[in-house]
Each structure stands twice: as C-alpha cells, then as structure tokens.
PDB file of C-alpha atoms in Angstrom:
ATOM      1  CA  MET A   1     158.631  82.422  97.170  1.00 50.00           C
ATOM      2  CA  ALA A   2     155.846  81.856  99.669  1.00 61.00           C
ATOM      3  CA  TYR A   3     152.383  83.284  99.214  1.00 74.00           C
ATOM      4  CA  ARG A   4     152.320  85.662 102.166  1.00 87.00           C
ATOM      5  CA  ASN A   5     148.673  86.264 102.972  1.00 92.00           C
ATOM      6  CA  GLY A   6     148.473  85.213 106.617  1.00 94.00           C
ATOM      7  CA  ASN A   7     148.281  87.188 109.830  1.00 96.00           C
ATOM      8  CA  TYR A   8     150.703  85.671 112.313  1.00 94.00           C
ATOM      9  CA  THR A   9     149.419  86.158 115.843  1.00 95.00           C
ATOM     10  CA  ALA A  10     151.993  86.296 118.632  1.00 93.00           C
ATOM     11  CA  PHE A  11     150.858  85.934 122.222  1.00 89.00           C
ATOM     12  CA  PHE A  12     152.229  84.759 125.536  1.00 85.00           C
ATOM     13  CA  VAL A  13     151.681  81.171 126.627  1.00 72.00           C
ATOM     14  CA  ALA A  14     153.295  80.027 129.864  1.00 66.00           C
ATOM     15  CA  GLU A  15     156.434  77.900 129.693  1.00 60.00           C
ATOM     16  CA  PRO A  16     156.817  75.111 130.322  1.00 50.00           C
ATOM     17  CA  PHE A  17     153.571  74.523 128.536  1.00 49.00           C
ATOM     18  CA  SER A  18     150.834  73.237 130.788  1.00 48.00           C
ATOM     19  CA  ALA A  19     150.015  69.603 130.348  1.00 44.00           C
ATOM     20  CA  GLY A  20     146.624  70.187 131.992  1.00 46.00           C
ATOM     21  CA  ALA A  21     143.335  70.016 130.144  1.00 46.00           C
ATOM     22  CA  LEU A  22     143.162  73.793 129.639  1.00 46.00           C
ATOM     23  CA  GLY A  23     146.762  74.187 128.452  1.00 51.00           C
ATOM     24  CA  ALA A  24     147.191  77.457 126.547  1.00 51.00           C
ATOM     25  CA  HIS A  25     143.478  78.229 126.933  1.00 49.00           C
ATOM     26  CA  ALA A  26     144.175  79.272 130.519  1.00 56.00           C
ATOM     27  CA  THR A  27     146.427  82.135 129.348  1.00 68.00           C
ATOM     28  CA  LYS A  28     144.762  85.525 128.811  1.00 80.00           C
ATOM     29  CA  ASP A  29     146.773  86.421 125.704  1.00 83.00           C
ATOM     30  CA  PHE A  30     145.735  83.135 124.078  1.00 83.00           C
ATOM     31  CA  CYS A  31     142.096  84.033 124.778  1.00 87.00           C
ATOM     32  CA  TYR A  32     142.548  87.288 122.821  1.00 92.00           C
ATOM     33  CA  TYR A  33     143.894  85.282 119.874  1.00 91.00           C
ATOM     34  CA  ASN A  34     140.819  83.064 120.073  1.00 92.00           C
ATOM     35  CA  MET A  35     138.679  86.201 119.995  1.00 95.00           C
ATOM     36  CA  LEU A  36     140.114  87.028 116.541  1.00 96.00           C
ATOM     37  CA  ARG A  37     139.266  83.514 115.417  1.00 95.00           C
ATOM     38  CA  MET A  38     135.745  83.885 116.819  1.00 96.00           C
ATOM     39  CA  TRP A  39     135.209  87.164 114.933  1.00 97.00           C
ATOM     40  CA  LYS A  40     136.373  85.471 111.724  1.00 96.00           C
ATOM     41  CA  GLY A  41     134.089  82.500 112.375  1.00 95.00           C
ATOM     42  CA  ALA A  42     131.087  84.780 112.903  1.00 97.00           C
ATOM     43  CA  ASP A  43     131.858  86.966 109.868  1.00 97.00           C
ATOM     44  CA  SER A  44     133.855  85.520 106.966  1.00 96.00           C
ATOM     45  CA  SER A  45     134.573  89.059 105.698  1.00 97.00           C
ATOM     46  CA  PHE A  46     136.543  89.889 108.861  1.00 97.00           C
ATOM     47  CA  PRO A  47     140.092  90.285 107.453  1.00 97.00           C
ATOM     48  CA  PHE A  48     141.902  87.812 109.706  1.00 97.00           C
ATOM     49  CA  ASN A  49     143.713  85.021 107.870  1.00 95.00           C
ATOM     50  CA  ASP A  50     145.190  82.849 110.626  1.00 94.00           C
ATOM     51  CA  SER A  51     148.779  81.793 109.848  1.00 91.00           C
ATOM     52  CA  HIS A  52     148.557  79.204 112.630  1.00 78.00           C
ATOM     53  CA  ASP A  53     146.017  77.319 110.500  1.00 78.00           C
ATOM     54  CA  LYS A  54     148.437  77.058 107.568  1.00 64.00           C
ATOM     55  CA  THR A  55     150.504  74.232 109.066  1.00 58.00           C
ATOM     56  CA  TYR A  56     149.523  71.266 111.125  1.00 53.00           C
ATOM     57  CA  ASN A  57     149.142  71.763 114.850  1.00 57.00           C
ATOM     58  CA  VAL A  58     151.889  70.910 117.276  1.00 55.00           C
ATOM     59  CA  ARG A  59     151.573  69.608 120.785  1.00 53.00           C
ATOM     60  CA  ASP A  60     152.558  71.860 123.630  1.00 54.00           C
ATOM     61  CA  ASN A  61     155.142  69.307 124.751  1.00 59.00           C
ATOM     62  CA  SER A  62     156.827  69.086 121.322  1.00 62.00           C
ATOM     63  CA  ASN A  63     160.590  69.530 121.081  1.00 67.00           C
ATOM     64  CA  TRP A  64     161.509  73.231 120.762  1.00 61.00           C
ATOM     65  CA  ASP A  65     164.377  72.911 118.266  1.00 69.00           C
ATOM     66  CA  LEU A  66     163.026  70.047 116.180  1.00 70.00           C
ATOM     67  CA  THR A  67     159.343  70.969 115.977  1.00 69.00           C
ATOM     68  CA  LEU A  68     158.127  74.184 117.616  1.00 79.00           C
ATOM     69  CA  LYS A  69     160.754  76.661 116.401  1.00 85.00           C
ATOM     70  CA  PRO A  70     160.715  75.421 112.769  1.00 86.00           C
ATOM     71  CA  ARG A  71     156.900  75.501 112.767  1.00 85.00           C
ATOM     72  CA  LEU A  72     156.845  79.111 114.061  1.00 88.00           C
ATOM     73  CA  ARG A  73     159.292  80.117 111.337  1.00 91.00           C
ATOM     74  CA  GLU A  74     157.327  78.326 108.620  1.00 91.00           C
ATOM     75  CA  ARG A  75     154.188  80.168 109.676  1.00 91.00           C
ATOM     76  CA  LEU A  76     156.020  83.521 109.784  1.00 95.00           C
ATOM     77  CA  ASN A  77     157.471  82.845 106.315  1.00 94.00           C
ATOM     78  CA  ASN A  78     153.896  82.652 105.003  1.00 93.00           C
ATOM     79  CA  SER A  79     152.660  85.774 106.791  1.00 96.00           C
ATOM     80  CA  LYS A  80     152.145  89.356 105.673  1.00 97.00           C
ATOM     81  CA  ASN A  81     152.328  90.807 109.204  1.00 97.00           C
ATOM     82  CA  VAL A  82     152.456  89.992 112.887  1.00 97.00           C
ATOM     83  CA  ILE A  83     149.646  90.746 115.306  1.00 98.00           C
ATOM     84  CA  LEU A  84     151.033  90.946 118.835  1.00 97.00           C
ATOM     85  CA  PHE A  85     148.869  91.020 121.946  1.00 96.00           C
ATOM     86  CA  LEU A  86     150.812  92.987 124.565  1.00 96.00           C
ATOM     87  CA  SER A  87     149.519  93.491 128.090  1.00 94.00           C
ATOM     88  CA  SER A  88     150.658  93.486 131.694  1.00 93.00           C
ATOM     89  CA  ASN A  89     150.126  89.686 131.541  1.00 90.00           C
ATOM     90  CA  THR A  90     152.602  89.223 128.687  1.00 92.00           C
ATOM     91  CA  VAL A  91     155.870  87.574 129.665  1.00 89.00           C
ATOM     92  CA  ASN A  92     159.113  87.518 127.676  1.00 93.00           C
ATOM     93  CA  SER A  93     158.895  83.826 126.762  1.00 90.00           C
ATOM     94  CA  ARG A  94     161.226  81.920 124.464  1.00 89.00           C
ATOM     95  CA  ALA A  95     158.476  81.576 121.853  1.00 88.00           C
ATOM     96  CA  LEU A  96     157.613  85.296 121.878  1.00 93.00           C
ATOM     97  CA  ARG A  97     161.289  86.256 121.604  1.00 94.00           C
ATOM     98  CA  GLU A  98     161.667  83.939 118.598  1.00 93.00           C
ATOM     99  CA  GLU A  99     158.463  85.124 116.920  1.00 94.00           C
ATOM    100  CA  ILE A 100     159.313  88.813 117.277  1.00 97.00           C
ATOM    101  CA  ASP A 101     163.030  88.476 116.476  1.00 96.00           C
ATOM    102  CA  TYR A 102     162.497  86.270 113.414  1.00 96.00           C
ATOM    103  CA  GLY A 103     159.430  88.188 112.246  1.00 96.00           C
ATOM    104  CA  ILE A 104     161.117  91.598 112.399  1.00 97.00           C
ATOM    105  CA  ASN A 105     164.836  90.993 111.944  1.00 96.00           C
ATOM    106  CA  TYR A 106     164.732  88.181 109.373  1.00 96.00           C
ATOM    107  CA  GLN A 107     161.378  88.605 107.618  1.00 96.00           C
ATOM    108  CA  GLY A 108     160.823  92.377 107.928  1.00 97.00           C
ATOM    109  CA  LEU A 109     157.181  91.838 108.864  1.00 97.00           C
ATOM    110  CA  PRO A 110     155.142  94.872 109.927  1.00 98.00           C
ATOM    111  CA  ILE A 111     153.779  94.599 113.464  1.00 97.00           C
ATOM    112  CA  ILE A 112     150.286  95.441 114.700  1.00 98.00           C
ATOM    113  CA  VAL A 113     150.458  95.654 118.487  1.00 97.00           C
ATOM    114  CA  ILE A 114     147.091  95.276 120.213  1.00 97.00           C
ATOM    115  CA  TYR A 115     146.831  96.422 123.829  1.00 97.00           C
ATOM    116  CA  PRO A 116     143.962  94.496 125.492  1.00 96.00           C
ATOM    117  CA  GLU A 117     143.986  96.730 128.567  1.00 96.00           C
ATOM    118  CA  TYR A 118     143.089  99.787 126.479  1.00 97.00           C
ATOM    119  CA  ALA A 119     139.666 100.198 124.870  1.00 95.00           C
ATOM    120  CA  THR A 120     140.012 103.366 122.772  1.00 94.00           C
ATOM    121  CA  LYS A 121     142.756 104.887 120.654  1.00 91.00           C
ATOM    122  CA  GLU A 122     142.622 107.977 122.874  1.00 93.00           C
ATOM    123  CA  SER A 123     143.338 105.844 125.949  1.00 94.00           C
ATOM    124  CA  LEU A 124     146.729 104.901 124.454  1.00 95.00           C
ATOM    125  CA  LEU A 125     147.778 108.521 123.990  1.00 94.00           C
ATOM    126  CA  THR A 126     148.913 111.568 125.905  1.00 92.00           C
ATOM    127  CA  ASN A 127     149.172 114.749 123.840  1.00 91.00           C
ATOM    128  CA  GLY A 128     149.086 112.699 120.610  1.00 88.00           C
ATOM    129  CA  SER A 129     151.930 110.368 121.624  1.00 92.00           C
ATOM    130  CA  LEU A 130     151.859 106.910 123.121  1.00 95.00           C
ATOM    131  CA  LYS A 131     151.577 107.008 126.925  1.00 95.00           C
ATOM    132  CA  SER A 132     154.511 106.090 129.124  1.00 96.00           C
ATOM    133  CA  ALA A 133     152.441 103.203 130.536  1.00 97.00           C
ATOM    134  CA  VAL A 134     152.137 101.786 127.009  1.00 96.00           C
ATOM    135  CA  LYS A 135     155.838 102.244 126.284  1.00 96.00           C
ATOM    136  CA  ASN A 136     156.707 100.620 129.609  1.00 97.00           C
ATOM    137  CA  LEU A 137     155.058  97.414 128.368  1.00 97.00           C
ATOM    138  CA  TRP A 138     157.740  97.256 125.658  1.00 96.00           C
ATOM    139  CA  ASP A 139     160.389  96.754 128.341  1.00 96.00           C
ATOM    140  CA  GLY A 140     158.770  93.421 129.163  1.00 94.00           C
ATOM    141  CA  LEU A 141     159.491  92.256 125.620  1.00 96.00           C
ATOM    142  CA  PRO A 142     162.983  93.532 124.704  1.00 96.00           C
ATOM    143  CA  ALA A 143     162.944  91.879 121.258  1.00 96.00           C
ATOM    144  CA  LEU A 144     160.023  94.147 120.355  1.00 97.00           C
ATOM    145  CA  ARG A 145     161.377  97.248 122.093  1.00 96.00           C
ATOM    146  CA  ASP A 146     164.792  96.971 120.452  1.00 97.00           C
ATOM    147  CA  SER A 147     163.697  95.944 116.937  1.00 96.00           C
ATOM    148  CA  MET A 148     160.346  97.568 116.170  1.00 94.00           C
ATOM    149  CA  ILE A 149     162.012 100.676 114.730  1.00 94.00           C
ATOM    150  CA  LYS A 150     163.109  98.456 111.801  1.00 96.00           C
ATOM    151  CA  VAL A 151     159.557  97.888 110.531  1.00 97.00           C
ATOM    152  CA  PRO A 152     156.262  99.783 110.480  1.00 97.00           C
ATOM    153  CA  THR A 153     154.667  99.153 113.861  1.00 96.00           C
ATOM    154  CA  LEU A 154     151.050 100.114 114.544  1.00 96.00           C
ATOM    155  CA  HIS A 155     149.801 100.418 118.136  1.00 97.00           C
ATOM    156  CA  ILE A 156     146.065  99.996 118.749  1.00 97.00           C
ATOM    157  CA  PRO A 157     143.631  99.267 121.576  1.00 97.00           C
ATOM    158  CA  LEU A 158     141.456  96.176 121.766  1.00 96.00           C
ATOM    159  CA  ASP A 159     138.631  97.480 119.602  1.00 96.00           C
ATOM    160  CA  LYS A 160     137.117  95.249 116.910  1.00 97.00           C
ATOM    161  CA  ASN A 161     136.543  98.058 114.413  1.00 96.00           C
ATOM    162  CA  LEU A 162     140.072  99.440 114.806  1.00 96.00           C
ATOM    163  CA  ILE A 163     141.536  95.955 114.523  1.00 97.00           C
ATOM    164  CA  GLU A 164     139.554  95.356 111.339  1.00 97.00           C
ATOM    165  CA  GLN A 165     140.716  98.664 109.841  1.00 96.00           C
ATOM    166  CA  SER A 166     144.293  97.896 110.821  1.00 96.00           C
ATOM    167  CA  LEU A 167     144.209  94.436 109.243  1.00 97.00           C
ATOM    168  CA  ARG A 168     142.978  96.016 105.997  1.00 97.00           C
ATOM    169  CA  ASN A 169     145.641  98.750 106.068  1.00 96.00           C
ATOM    170  CA  GLU A 170     148.164  97.982 103.304  1.00 96.00           C
ATOM    171  CA  ASN A 171     150.838 100.039 105.079  1.00 96.00           C
ATOM    172  CA  PHE A 172     151.107  97.138 107.519  1.00 96.00           C
ATOM    173  CA  MET A 173     151.462  94.265 105.027  1.00 96.00           C
ATOM    174  CA  ILE A 174     154.830  92.912 103.891  1.00 95.00           C
ATOM    175  CA  ALA A 175     154.355  93.534 100.150  1.00 94.00           C
ATOM    176  CA  THR A 176     153.094  97.120 100.498  1.00 94.00           C
ATOM    177  CA  LYS A 177     154.474  98.253 103.836  1.00 94.00           C
ATOM    178  CA  THR A 178     155.276 101.851 104.649  1.00 94.00           C
ATOM    179  CA  ALA A 179     158.604 103.091 106.024  1.00 94.00           C
ATOM    180  CA  PRO A 180     159.727 101.815 109.439  1.00 94.00           C
ATOM    181  CA  LYS A 181     158.220 103.908 112.208  1.00 93.00           C
ATOM    182  CA  ILE A 182     156.193 103.612 115.408  1.00 91.00           C
ATOM    183  CA  PHE A 183     152.596 104.589 114.611  1.00 91.00           C
ATOM    184  CA  PRO A 184     149.827 105.243 117.125  1.00 87.00           C
ATOM    185  CA  TYR A 185     146.528 104.482 115.414  1.00 77.00           C
ATOM    186  CA  THR A 186     145.066 107.323 113.354  1.00 70.00           C
ATOM    187  CA  PRO A 187     142.155 106.869 110.951  1.00 54.00           C
TER     188      PRO A 187
END
C-alpha cells in the first residue's frame, strides 16, 4: 500500500498544452498552485506536501494515455486529499475530469475546494449556506458536481490561514476522513 501523505493539487491548464515559453504558467489556476508552493518554500512548516513532486515531471506535449494519465493516477494514489482551485477561469478539461473522477470515485480522496475569487469564508455564504454563485461554478466541472457527495468536500476562500487550517484538518485526509458531505468552512 502506498504511503499517502501528499496533497494532490488539481487546476485547469489549457488544452492543447501551450508549447510557448510560458506554457502552464500563463494559466491563472496554475499560478494559484504555484502560490501554495511559494508558501511552502517560505515556511517549511506550511502543511503542503506537493504530490506533483513525488514523480518525475512530464512534458506538456507527452502522450495522454501512455504518460500523462498514468502519472496523474500515480500521484493521486500517493495522496491523502485533493486540493482543487475552482474559479470562473476553470474549464472542464480532460485532465481535470480525470483527476476529479479518479480521485473521488476510485480513490475516495477528500476534496478541499479553494475559490480564488472569494477572500473570506463569509463571502462564500448566504444565510450559512454556500452561495448560488459558488454552486454555479460546480456546473463547469460536472465530475466534481456529480461526485463530491461521495467524499467529504470542504469549500474555502483563497485565504492562507484558512488553507493552512484546512490542510491540517484530519477530517479531510484519506486515512481519517469524516463522512461524505459538502462542508462550507467553519473553524
């Protein structure tokens, strides 16, 4: 059995992958992923353990079936949860569909959904429930919308302290996860 201590980060990168010098770096969701890496680099106690660093890198023009898809699955197999950046910029790409479907439906990984366009936990809510505008983002990623009820799914704004608390929360780790449910962040 794999040692599942990684945080698998799922984010949109345009397809076909750009062969230009910026490649994925030109995609907003990828920039949010790099922000997590930056926080970890600046503070080794920040609880982000990047599953993408656990296998060798692949080129953006690698073959989907022979290289990219197996590498995504290998990384998910070694992860304790999935961190998903979901925004109005997120597109239902083949890679995101695979990451979410395999992560939830085959691995049972808890999901921490981070909404970059929201800065506070209160901004995600109306009367204690997730806003319609937040829920509407789920329609752009049907694999998430249709499967997230199978695993604990935490919804949080882009706030470093809340992200840190969420990454430390054992209810959203594979070995100690809570019952499947959609959770808005509460301290």
